[in-house]
Amino acid sequence: MRFAAVAGRAVLVDGDRALDVQDGSGGRFPADPMAVLGQWEALRDWAVGREIGAAEQSFAVDPARLTAPVPRPRQVFAVALNYPPHAAEAGFTPPSDPLVFTKFPTCIAGPVTTIELPPGKVDWEAELVAVIGAPAHRVPVDRAWQVVAGLTVGQDISERVVQSRGAPAQFGLGKSFPGFGPTGPVLVTADEFADPDDLEITGLLNGEVVQHDRTSSMIFSVPELIARISAIVPLLPGDLIFTGTPAGVGNRRNPPRYLRPGDELVSRIETIGELRQHFSQSTPSTPETQEVRIP
Ligand code: ZN
């Protein structure tokens, strides 16, 4: 099953067609993707065997109208140094425990966006994102896939000056500027993959491949991460786990390369699809006049 949001409304996707979840179910399910994620098992049962693309109410998907499949997650976890080559390029030995930090949820955005660059050094991190589909506390590794609603693509956009400020540095703020968490284009259930633990992941900057790996390279797999995080924190439907980025981020290039106005960043995972971000100049403003967009 492929789940997405069009202009904020939950849809099921079949090829290039979409069916509005609320309209298509005759009102049985709500329009808000967050509310639908709270009834994930019921939605899956309802969708089994249903011809989504052939449904009379289905419509053509316009990629530009897709919004974040999970627009208001209550918790957003992210994992540092989860691919050995990225740990090496960052100058660390692979960690023995997951290095977990948070992206604050207001940074979450849809798959096709323009991001205003704040001052500093803004970098890219293409990542697989696991979306939680059921309340989950102390989940063992062998049951972890059962609490996953599906997988999507994420960009852990990071401003490196704020990220590395202080000793020890705290990652959260530098990774949470508005728009710094693009996600989508769809959320895909695990049964749609030949092997959900082994997916090709690619990051392209202005058409050049800058990141390329397979998620099977991750030090801590999706089930491992869920087991270790849920051992401490109860997970909630719609929570996101950004699972770490492969090698090839901008600040480890020689010379370093950061995002500039006019750049195009594409983040792609096989079977799921791709994100497309453009970047614009920052507009200076005081905190008083700063407009805050609530997703
Ligand atoms: Zn990251």
PDB file of C-alpha atoms and ligand atoms in Angstrom:
ATOM      1  CA  MET A   1       0.000   0.000   0.000  1.00  0.00           C
ATOM      2  CA  ARG A   2       1.200   3.477  -0.908  1.00  0.00           C
ATOM      3  CA  PHE A   3      -0.086   6.310   1.287  1.00  0.00           C
ATOM      4  CA  ALA A   4       0.404  10.025   0.709  1.00  0.00           C
ATOM      5  CA  ALA A   5      -1.194  13.408   1.271  1.00  0.00           C
ATOM      6  CA  VAL A   6      -2.522  15.741  -1.412  1.00  0.00           C
ATOM      7  CA  ALA A   7      -3.013  19.309  -0.174  1.00  0.00           C
ATOM      8  CA  GLY A   8      -3.059  17.920   3.370  1.00  0.00           C
ATOM      9  CA  ARG A   9      -5.637  15.162   2.743  1.00  0.00           C
ATOM     10  CA  ALA A  10      -4.820  11.481   3.121  1.00  0.00           C
ATOM     11  CA  VAL A  11      -4.822   9.496  -0.133  1.00  0.00           C
ATOM     12  CA  LEU A  12      -3.900   6.023  -1.321  1.00  0.00           C
ATOM     13  CA  VAL A  13      -1.694   5.972  -4.406  1.00  0.00           C
ATOM     14  CA  ASP A  14      -1.703   3.421  -7.232  1.00  0.00           C
ATOM     15  CA  GLY A  15       0.700   4.242 -10.039  1.00  0.00           C
ATOM     16  CA  ASP A  16      -0.101   7.788 -11.113  1.00  0.00           C
ATOM     17  CA  ARG A  17      -3.625   7.700  -9.624  1.00  0.00           C
ATOM     18  CA  ALA A  18      -4.751   8.620  -6.104  1.00  0.00           C
ATOM     19  CA  LEU A  19      -7.921   7.979  -4.124  1.00  0.00           C
ATOM     20  CA  ASP A  20      -8.944  10.329  -1.329  1.00  0.00           C
ATOM     21  CA  VAL A  21      -9.180   8.198   1.815  1.00  0.00           C
ATOM     22  CA  GLN A  22     -12.182   9.983   3.317  1.00  0.00           C
ATOM     23  CA  ASP A  23     -14.208  10.291   0.098  1.00  0.00           C
ATOM     24  CA  GLY A  24     -13.203   6.840  -1.181  1.00  0.00           C
ATOM     25  CA  SER A  25     -14.242   5.187   2.089  1.00  0.00           C
ATOM     26  CA  GLY A  26     -17.583   7.002   2.238  1.00  0.00           C
ATOM     27  CA  GLY A  27     -16.431   8.840   5.356  1.00  0.00           C
ATOM     28  CA  ARG A  28     -15.322   5.758   7.272  1.00  0.00           C
ATOM     29  CA  PHE A  29     -11.818   7.235   7.562  1.00  0.00           C
ATOM     30  CA  PRO A  30     -10.976  10.893   8.217  1.00  0.00           C
ATOM     31  CA  ALA A  31      -9.094  13.212   5.847  1.00  0.00           C
ATOM     32  CA  ASP A  32      -6.296  14.142   8.261  1.00  0.00           C
ATOM     33  CA  PRO A  33      -3.255  11.893   7.647  1.00  0.00           C
ATOM     34  CA  MET A  34      -2.388  11.969  11.366  1.00  0.00           C
ATOM     35  CA  ALA A  35      -5.846  10.663  12.290  1.00  0.00           C
ATOM     36  CA  VAL A  36      -5.598   7.982   9.592  1.00  0.00           C
ATOM     37  CA  LEU A  37      -2.218   6.874  10.963  1.00  0.00           C
ATOM     38  CA  GLY A  38      -3.977   6.330  14.287  1.00  0.00           C
ATOM     39  CA  GLN A  39      -6.214   3.739  12.544  1.00  0.00           C
ATOM     40  CA  TRP A  40      -3.517   2.222  10.398  1.00  0.00           C
ATOM     41  CA  GLU A  41      -4.456  -1.438  10.762  1.00  0.00           C
ATOM     42  CA  ALA A  42      -8.096  -0.702   9.920  1.00  0.00           C
ATOM     43  CA  LEU A  43      -7.019   1.271   6.852  1.00  0.00           C
ATOM     44  CA  ARG A  44      -4.816  -1.574   5.661  1.00  0.00           C
ATOM     45  CA  ASP A  45      -7.663  -4.056   6.127  1.00  0.00           C
ATOM     46  CA  TRP A  46      -9.978  -1.747   4.177  1.00  0.00           C
ATOM     47  CA  ALA A  47      -7.453  -1.260   1.359  1.00  0.00           C
ATOM     48  CA  VAL A  48      -6.656  -4.959   0.837  1.00  0.00           C
ATOM     49  CA  GLY A  49      -7.704  -6.035  -2.641  1.00  0.00           C
ATOM     50  CA  ARG A  50      -9.246  -2.664  -3.466  1.00  0.00           C
ATOM     51  CA  GLU A  51      -8.591  -1.306  -6.965  1.00  0.00           C
ATOM     52  CA  ILE A  52      -7.375   2.167  -6.003  1.00  0.00           C
ATOM     53  CA  GLY A  53      -6.380   3.441  -9.444  1.00  0.00           C
ATOM     54  CA  ALA A  54      -9.519   2.080 -11.103  1.00  0.00           C
ATOM     55  CA  ALA A  55     -11.909   3.553  -8.501  1.00  0.00           C
ATOM     56  CA  GLU A  56     -14.413   5.990  -9.983  1.00  0.00           C
ATOM     57  CA  GLN A  57     -13.352   8.756  -7.570  1.00  0.00           C
ATOM     58  CA  SER A  58      -9.623   8.334  -8.262  1.00  0.00           C
ATOM     59  CA  PHE A  59      -7.700  11.242  -9.780  1.00  0.00           C
ATOM     60  CA  ALA A  60      -4.306  11.858 -11.398  1.00  0.00           C
ATOM     61  CA  VAL A  61      -1.533  12.612  -8.895  1.00  0.00           C
ATOM     62  CA  ASP A  62       0.115  15.991  -9.371  1.00  0.00           C
ATOM     63  CA  PRO A  63       3.549  15.649  -7.657  1.00  0.00           C
ATOM     64  CA  ALA A  64       3.596  19.386  -6.943  1.00  0.00           C
ATOM     65  CA  ARG A  65       0.453  19.062  -4.794  1.00  0.00           C
ATOM     66  CA  LEU A  66       1.812  16.286  -2.568  1.00  0.00           C
ATOM     67  CA  THR A  67       2.347  17.394   1.028  1.00  0.00           C
ATOM     68  CA  ALA A  68       4.106  15.576   3.876  1.00  0.00           C
ATOM     69  CA  PRO A  69       2.561  12.096   4.313  1.00  0.00           C
ATOM     70  CA  VAL A  70       3.006  12.626   8.072  1.00  0.00           C
ATOM     71  CA  PRO A  71       2.510  16.364   8.527  1.00  0.00           C
ATOM     72  CA  ARG A  72       2.525  16.679  12.339  1.00  0.00           C
ATOM     73  CA  PRO A  73       4.541  13.868  13.929  1.00  0.00           C
ATOM     74  CA  ARG A  74       4.637  14.047  17.715  1.00  0.00           C
ATOM     75  CA  GLN A  75       8.191  12.717  17.880  1.00  0.00           C
ATOM     76  CA  VAL A  76      10.935  12.891  15.250  1.00  0.00           C
ATOM     77  CA  PHE A  77      14.008  10.809  15.970  1.00  0.00           C
ATOM     78  CA  ALA A  78      17.168  10.930  13.909  1.00  0.00           C
ATOM     79  CA  VAL A  79      20.293   8.803  14.019  1.00  0.00           C
ATOM     80  CA  ALA A  80      23.864   9.988  13.511  1.00  0.00           C
ATOM     81  CA  LEU A  81      26.714   8.004  11.923  1.00  0.00           C
ATOM     82  CA  ASN A  82      24.627   4.948  10.973  1.00  0.00           C
ATOM     83  CA  TYR A  83      26.560   4.093   7.774  1.00  0.00           C
ATOM     84  CA  PRO A  84      30.204   3.005   8.328  1.00  0.00           C
ATOM     85  CA  PRO A  85      31.611   5.084   5.397  1.00  0.00           C
ATOM     86  CA  HIS A  86      29.821   8.196   6.726  1.00  0.00           C
ATOM     87  CA  ALA A  87      31.127   7.548  10.256  1.00  0.00           C
ATOM     88  CA  ALA A  88      34.621   7.240   8.733  1.00  0.00           C
ATOM     89  CA  GLU A  89      34.342  10.439   6.672  1.00  0.00           C
ATOM     90  CA  ALA A  90      33.158  12.265   9.813  1.00  0.00           C
ATOM     91  CA  GLY A  91      36.237  11.006  11.668  1.00  0.00           C
ATOM     92  CA  PHE A  92      34.567   8.550  14.052  1.00  0.00           C
ATOM     93  CA  THR A  93      34.676   4.809  14.617  1.00  0.00           C
ATOM     94  CA  PRO A  94      31.271   3.161  14.094  1.00  0.00           C
ATOM     95  CA  PRO A  95      29.188   3.632  17.271  1.00  0.00           C
ATOM     96  CA  SER A  96      28.259   0.643  19.455  1.00  0.00           C
ATOM     97  CA  ASP A  97      24.935   2.259  20.398  1.00  0.00           C
ATOM     98  CA  PRO A  98      22.732   4.365  18.099  1.00  0.00           C
ATOM     99  CA  LEU A  99      23.443   8.093  18.412  1.00  0.00           C
ATOM    100  CA  VAL A 100      19.890   9.425  18.633  1.00  0.00           C
ATOM    101  CA  PHE A 101      18.920  13.094  18.412  1.00  0.00           C
ATOM    102  CA  THR A 102      15.756  14.941  17.433  1.00  0.00           C
ATOM    103  CA  LYS A 103      14.589  17.149  14.614  1.00  0.00           C
ATOM    104  CA  PHE A 104      11.872  19.364  16.039  1.00  0.00           C
ATOM    105  CA  PRO A 105       8.549  18.554  14.312  1.00  0.00           C
ATOM    106  CA  THR A 106       7.886  22.050  12.883  1.00  0.00           C
ATOM    107  CA  CYS A 107      10.702  21.418  10.356  1.00  0.00           C
ATOM    108  CA  ILE A 108       8.752  18.632   8.636  1.00  0.00           C
ATOM    109  CA  ALA A 109       7.758  19.477   5.052  1.00  0.00           C
ATOM    110  CA  GLY A 110       6.527  17.834   1.872  1.00  0.00           C
ATOM    111  CA  PRO A 111       8.452  16.219  -0.976  1.00  0.00           C
ATOM    112  CA  VAL A 112       8.738  19.174  -3.388  1.00  0.00           C
ATOM    113  CA  THR A 113       9.734  22.419  -1.695  1.00  0.00           C
ATOM    114  CA  THR A 114      11.849  25.541  -1.847  1.00  0.00           C
ATOM    115  CA  ILE A 115      13.874  26.071   1.310  1.00  0.00           C
ATOM    116  CA  GLU A 116      15.054  29.482   2.399  1.00  0.00           C
ATOM    117  CA  LEU A 117      18.726  29.154   3.330  1.00  0.00           C
ATOM    118  CA  PRO A 118      19.540  30.550   6.774  1.00  0.00           C
ATOM    119  CA  PRO A 119      22.981  32.109   7.237  1.00  0.00           C
ATOM    120  CA  GLY A 120      25.725  29.525   7.806  1.00  0.00           C
ATOM    121  CA  LYS A 121      26.668  26.219   6.176  1.00  0.00           C
ATOM    122  CA  VAL A 122      23.624  24.273   5.021  1.00  0.00           C
ATOM    123  CA  ASP A 123      24.286  20.643   4.098  1.00  0.00           C
ATOM    124  CA  TRP A 124      22.363  17.630   2.793  1.00  0.00           C
ATOM    125  CA  GLU A 125      21.702  14.156   4.259  1.00  0.00           C
ATOM    126  CA  ALA A 126      19.513  11.787   2.204  1.00  0.00           C
ATOM    127  CA  GLU A 127      17.868   9.255   4.532  1.00  0.00           C
ATOM    128  CA  LEU A 128      15.407   6.418   4.788  1.00  0.00           C
ATOM    129  CA  VAL A 129      12.612   7.366   7.219  1.00  0.00           C
ATOM    130  CA  ALA A 130      10.609   4.764   9.132  1.00  0.00           C
ATOM    131  CA  VAL A 131       7.069   5.816  10.112  1.00  0.00           C
ATOM    132  CA  ILE A 132       5.505   4.256  13.205  1.00  0.00           C
ATOM    133  CA  GLY A 133       1.977   2.855  12.738  1.00  0.00           C
ATOM    134  CA  ALA A 134       1.010   1.648  16.229  1.00  0.00           C
ATOM    135  CA  PRO A 135       1.751   2.526  19.862  1.00  0.00           C
ATOM    136  CA  ALA A 136       5.009   0.734  20.600  1.00  0.00           C
ATOM    137  CA  HIS A 137       6.904   0.411  23.860  1.00  0.00           C
ATOM    138  CA  ARG A 138       9.715  -2.088  24.503  1.00  0.00           C
ATOM    139  CA  VAL A 139       9.347  -3.771  21.130  1.00  0.00           C
ATOM    140  CA  PRO A 140      11.732  -6.700  20.492  1.00  0.00           C
ATOM    141  CA  VAL A 141      13.728  -6.670  17.252  1.00  0.00           C
ATOM    142  CA  ASP A 142      11.829  -9.617  15.783  1.00  0.00           C
ATOM    143  CA  ARG A 143       8.473  -7.811  16.173  1.00  0.00           C
ATOM    144  CA  ALA A 144       9.656  -4.329  15.173  1.00  0.00           C
ATOM    145  CA  TRP A 145       8.420  -4.401  11.552  1.00  0.00           C
ATOM    146  CA  GLN A 146       4.900  -5.015  12.898  1.00  0.00           C
ATOM    147  CA  VAL A 147       4.794  -1.499  14.386  1.00  0.00           C
ATOM    148  CA  VAL A 148       6.048   0.218  11.207  1.00  0.00           C
ATOM    149  CA  ALA A 149       3.344   1.892   9.100  1.00  0.00           C
ATOM    150  CA  GLY A 150       5.788   2.163   6.205  1.00  0.00           C
ATOM    151  CA  LEU A 151       8.934   3.718   4.810  1.00  0.00           C
ATOM    152  CA  THR A 152       9.436   7.064   3.153  1.00  0.00           C
ATOM    153  CA  VAL A 153      12.294   9.274   1.949  1.00  0.00           C
ATOM    154  CA  GLY A 154      13.628  12.084   4.124  1.00  0.00           C
ATOM    155  CA  GLN A 155      16.235  14.822   3.924  1.00  0.00           C
ATOM    156  CA  ASP A 156      17.956  15.667   7.219  1.00  0.00           C
ATOM    157  CA  ILE A 157      18.945  19.167   6.083  1.00  0.00           C
ATOM    158  CA  SER A 158      21.553  20.477   8.509  1.00  0.00           C
ATOM    159  CA  GLU A 159      23.094  23.873   9.185  1.00  0.00           C
ATOM    160  CA  ARG A 160      26.559  22.861  10.352  1.00  0.00           C
ATOM    161  CA  VAL A 161      27.523  26.026  12.279  1.00  0.00           C
ATOM    162  CA  VAL A 162      24.598  25.784  14.711  1.00  0.00           C
ATOM    163  CA  GLN A 163      24.829  21.973  14.707  1.00  0.00           C
ATOM    164  CA  SER A 164      28.431  21.962  15.895  1.00  0.00           C
ATOM    165  CA  ARG A 165      28.246  24.966  18.225  1.00  0.00           C
ATOM    166  CA  GLY A 166      29.149  24.273  21.872  1.00  0.00           C
ATOM    167  CA  ALA A 167      31.024  21.472  23.580  1.00  0.00           C
ATOM    168  CA  PRO A 168      29.471  19.007  23.518  1.00  0.00           C
ATOM    169  CA  ALA A 169      27.442  20.107  20.527  1.00  0.00           C
ATOM    170  CA  GLN A 170      23.652  19.624  20.458  1.00  0.00           C
ATOM    171  CA  PHE A 171      22.326  18.699  17.031  1.00  0.00           C
ATOM    172  CA  GLY A 172      18.624  19.545  17.338  1.00  0.00           C
ATOM    173  CA  LEU A 173      18.431  23.244  16.513  1.00  0.00           C
ATOM    174  CA  GLY A 174      20.837  23.204  13.552  1.00  0.00           C
ATOM    175  CA  LYS A 175      18.695  20.494  11.942  1.00  0.00           C
ATOM    176  CA  SER A 176      15.321  22.140  12.602  1.00  0.00           C
ATOM    177  CA  PHE A 177      15.148  25.401  10.635  1.00  0.00           C
ATOM    178  CA  PRO A 178      11.825  25.759   8.755  1.00  0.00           C
ATOM    179  CA  GLY A 179      11.636  23.247   5.910  1.00  0.00           C
ATOM    180  CA  PHE A 180      14.685  21.261   7.063  1.00  0.00           C
ATOM    181  CA  GLY A 181      12.737  17.976   7.154  1.00  0.00           C
ATOM    182  CA  PRO A 182      11.346  17.248   3.660  1.00  0.00           C
ATOM    183  CA  THR A 183       9.568  13.864   3.517  1.00  0.00           C
ATOM    184  CA  GLY A 184       7.642  11.794   0.995  1.00  0.00           C
ATOM    185  CA  PRO A 185       6.610  11.518  -1.743  1.00  0.00           C
ATOM    186  CA  VAL A 186       4.691   8.492  -0.428  1.00  0.00           C
ATOM    187  CA  LEU A 187       4.760   6.193   2.572  1.00  0.00           C
ATOM    188  CA  VAL A 188       5.171   2.592   1.365  1.00  0.00           C
ATOM    189  CA  THR A 189       4.272  -0.449   3.483  1.00  0.00           C
ATOM    190  CA  ALA A 190       7.007  -3.039   4.061  1.00  0.00           C
ATOM    191  CA  ASP A 191       5.230  -5.758   2.034  1.00  0.00           C
ATOM    192  CA  GLU A 192       5.755  -3.688  -1.153  1.00  0.00           C
ATOM    193  CA  PHE A 193       9.535  -4.270  -1.035  1.00  0.00           C
ATOM    194  CA  ALA A 194      11.436  -7.417  -2.022  1.00  0.00           C
ATOM    195  CA  ASP A 195      13.548  -6.723   1.096  1.00  0.00           C
ATOM    196  CA  PRO A 196      12.689  -3.613   3.158  1.00  0.00           C
ATOM    197  CA  ASP A 197      16.114  -3.823   4.832  1.00  0.00           C
ATOM    198  CA  ASP A 198      18.023  -3.471   1.544  1.00  0.00           C
ATOM    199  CA  LEU A 199      17.059  -0.411  -0.530  1.00  0.00           C
ATOM    200  CA  GLU A 200      19.169   1.667  -2.902  1.00  0.00           C
ATOM    201  CA  ILE A 201      19.476   5.272  -1.668  1.00  0.00           C
ATOM    202  CA  THR A 202      20.821   8.098  -3.812  1.00  0.00           C
ATOM    203  CA  GLY A 203      21.373  11.827  -3.306  1.00  0.00           C
ATOM    204  CA  LEU A 204      21.905  14.123  -6.302  1.00  0.00           C
ATOM    205  CA  LEU A 205      23.022  17.755  -6.247  1.00  0.00           C
ATOM    206  CA  ASN A 206      22.297  19.563  -9.519  1.00  0.00           C
ATOM    207  CA  GLY A 207      22.169  16.160 -11.226  1.00  0.00           C
ATOM    208  CA  GLU A 208      25.499  14.888  -9.836  1.00  0.00           C
ATOM    209  CA  VAL A 209      25.350  11.788  -7.619  1.00  0.00           C
ATOM    210  CA  VAL A 210      26.804  12.869  -4.263  1.00  0.00           C
ATOM    211  CA  GLN A 211      25.466  10.054  -2.054  1.00  0.00           C
ATOM    212  CA  HIS A 212      24.867   6.429  -3.031  1.00  0.00           C
ATOM    213  CA  ASP A 213      24.552   3.322  -0.862  1.00  0.00           C
ATOM    214  CA  ARG A 214      22.131   0.613   0.195  1.00  0.00           C
ATOM    215  CA  THR A 215      20.193   0.684   3.458  1.00  0.00           C
ATOM    216  CA  SER A 216      21.553  -2.805   4.199  1.00  0.00           C
ATOM    217  CA  SER A 217      24.824  -0.970   4.992  1.00  0.00           C
ATOM    218  CA  MET A 218      23.248   0.628   8.065  1.00  0.00           C
ATOM    219  CA  ILE A 219      24.944  -0.271  11.348  1.00  0.00           C
ATOM    220  CA  PHE A 220      21.552  -0.318  13.114  1.00  0.00           C
ATOM    221  CA  SER A 221      18.700  -1.565  10.909  1.00  0.00           C
ATOM    222  CA  VAL A 222      15.143  -0.242  11.162  1.00  0.00           C
ATOM    223  CA  PRO A 223      14.141  -3.087  13.567  1.00  0.00           C
ATOM    224  CA  GLU A 224      17.271  -2.520  15.700  1.00  0.00           C
ATOM    225  CA  LEU A 225      16.556   1.201  15.941  1.00  0.00           C
ATOM    226  CA  ILE A 226      12.920   0.621  16.899  1.00  0.00           C
ATOM    227  CA  ALA A 227      13.913  -1.911  19.559  1.00  0.00           C
ATOM    228  CA  ARG A 228      16.567   0.356  21.058  1.00  0.00           C
ATOM    229  CA  ILE A 229      14.559   3.599  20.949  1.00  0.00           C
ATOM    230  CA  SER A 230      11.315   1.998  22.169  1.00  0.00           C
ATOM    231  CA  ALA A 231      13.216   0.374  25.046  1.00  0.00           C
ATOM    232  CA  ILE A 232      13.283   3.886  26.481  1.00  0.00           C
ATOM    233  CA  VAL A 233      10.678   6.068  24.743  1.00  0.00           C
ATOM    234  CA  PRO A 234       7.130   4.876  23.927  1.00  0.00           C
ATOM    235  CA  LEU A 235       6.602   5.353  20.180  1.00  0.00           C
ATOM    236  CA  LEU A 236       3.355   6.798  18.838  1.00  0.00           C
ATOM    237  CA  PRO A 237       1.550   6.423  15.495  1.00  0.00           C
ATOM    238  CA  GLY A 238       3.069   8.882  13.025  1.00  0.00           C
ATOM    239  CA  ASP A 239       6.422   9.167  14.784  1.00  0.00           C
ATOM    240  CA  LEU A 240       9.322   9.444  12.329  1.00  0.00           C
ATOM    241  CA  ILE A 241      12.748   7.874  12.590  1.00  0.00           C
ATOM    242  CA  PHE A 242      15.353   9.371  10.234  1.00  0.00           C
ATOM    243  CA  THR A 243      17.728   6.416  10.066  1.00  0.00           C
ATOM    244  CA  GLY A 244      21.013   8.140   9.158  1.00  0.00           C
ATOM    245  CA  THR A 245      22.771   9.190   5.987  1.00  0.00           C
ATOM    246  CA  PRO A 246      25.309   7.502   3.694  1.00  0.00           C
ATOM    247  CA  ALA A 247      28.722   9.011   2.954  1.00  0.00           C
ATOM    248  CA  GLY A 248      28.964  12.019   0.654  1.00  0.00           C
ATOM    249  CA  VAL A 249      27.663  14.955   2.700  1.00  0.00           C
ATOM    250  CA  GLY A 250      28.914  18.410   1.711  1.00  0.00           C
ATOM    251  CA  ASN A 251      31.030  19.258   4.741  1.00  0.00           C
ATOM    252  CA  ARG A 252      33.192  16.146   4.213  1.00  0.00           C
ATOM    253  CA  ARG A 253      33.973  16.966   0.592  1.00  0.00           C
ATOM    254  CA  ASN A 254      37.313  18.503  -0.346  1.00  0.00           C
ATOM    255  CA  PRO A 255      36.779  21.407  -0.599  1.00  0.00           C
ATOM    256  CA  PRO A 256      33.537  21.438   1.443  1.00  0.00           C
ATOM    257  CA  ARG A 257      30.399  22.205  -0.578  1.00  0.00           C
ATOM    258  CA  TYR A 258      27.324  23.751   1.007  1.00  0.00           C
ATOM    259  CA  LEU A 259      23.906  24.467  -0.478  1.00  0.00           C
ATOM    260  CA  ARG A 260      23.563  27.724  -2.394  1.00  0.00           C
ATOM    261  CA  PRO A 261      20.601  29.649  -3.797  1.00  0.00           C
ATOM    262  CA  GLY A 262      19.531  28.021  -7.067  1.00  0.00           C
ATOM    263  CA  ASP A 263      20.749  24.512  -6.161  1.00  0.00           C
ATOM    264  CA  GLU A 264      18.518  21.510  -6.782  1.00  0.00           C
ATOM    265  CA  LEU A 265      18.746  18.574  -4.386  1.00  0.00           C
ATOM    266  CA  VAL A 266      17.112  15.239  -5.253  1.00  0.00           C
ATOM    267  CA  SER A 267      16.885  12.398  -2.713  1.00  0.00           C
ATOM    268  CA  ARG A 268      15.769   9.030  -4.048  1.00  0.00           C
ATOM    269  CA  ILE A 269      15.033   5.578  -2.633  1.00  0.00           C
ATOM    270  CA  GLU A 270      14.066   2.685  -4.869  1.00  0.00           C
ATOM    271  CA  THR A 271      10.370   1.684  -4.862  1.00  0.00           C
ATOM    272  CA  ILE A 272       9.441   4.788  -2.817  1.00  0.00           C
ATOM    273  CA  GLY A 273      10.339   7.718  -5.081  1.00  0.00           C
ATOM    274  CA  GLU A 274      12.154  10.999  -4.712  1.00  0.00           C
ATOM    275  CA  LEU A 275      12.207  14.369  -2.972  1.00  0.00           C
ATOM    276  CA  ARG A 276      13.107  17.540  -4.864  1.00  0.00           C
ATOM    277  CA  GLN A 277      14.322  20.633  -3.013  1.00  0.00           C
ATOM    278  CA  HIS A 278      15.314  24.016  -4.343  1.00  0.00           C
ATOM    279  CA  PHE A 279      17.064  26.656  -2.273  1.00  0.00           C
ATOM    280  CA  SER A 280      16.597  30.396  -2.057  1.00  0.00           C
ATOM    281  CA  GLN A 281      18.472  33.268  -0.466  1.00  0.00           C
ATOM    282  CA  SER A 282      17.669  34.036   3.157  1.00  0.00           C
ATOM    283  CA  THR A 283      15.690  37.177   3.789  1.00  0.00           C
ATOM    284  CA  PRO A 284      17.025  38.967   6.876  1.00  0.00           C
ATOM    285  CA  SER A 285      14.365  39.589   9.492  1.00  0.00           C
ATOM    286  CA  THR A 286      14.140  40.253  13.204  1.00  0.00           C
ATOM    287  CA  PRO A 287      12.572  37.659  15.511  1.00  0.00           C
ATOM    288  CA  GLU A 288       9.578  40.003  15.969  1.00  0.00           C
ATOM    289  CA  THR A 289       8.786  40.140  12.272  1.00  0.00           C
ATOM    290  CA  GLN A 290       9.723  36.541  11.454  1.00  0.00           C
ATOM    291  CA  GLU A 291       6.719  34.762  10.056  1.00  0.00           C
ATOM    292  CA  VAL A 292       6.324  31.288  11.461  1.00  0.00           C
ATOM    293  CA  ARG A 293       4.506  28.801   9.270  1.00  0.00           C
ATOM    294  CA  ILE A 294       2.739  26.074  11.265  1.00  0.00           C
ATOM    295  CA  PRO A 295       2.592  22.923   9.147  1.00  0.00           C
TER     296      PRO A 295
HETATM  297 ZN    ZN B   1      21.026  12.685   9.476  1.00  0.00          ZN
END
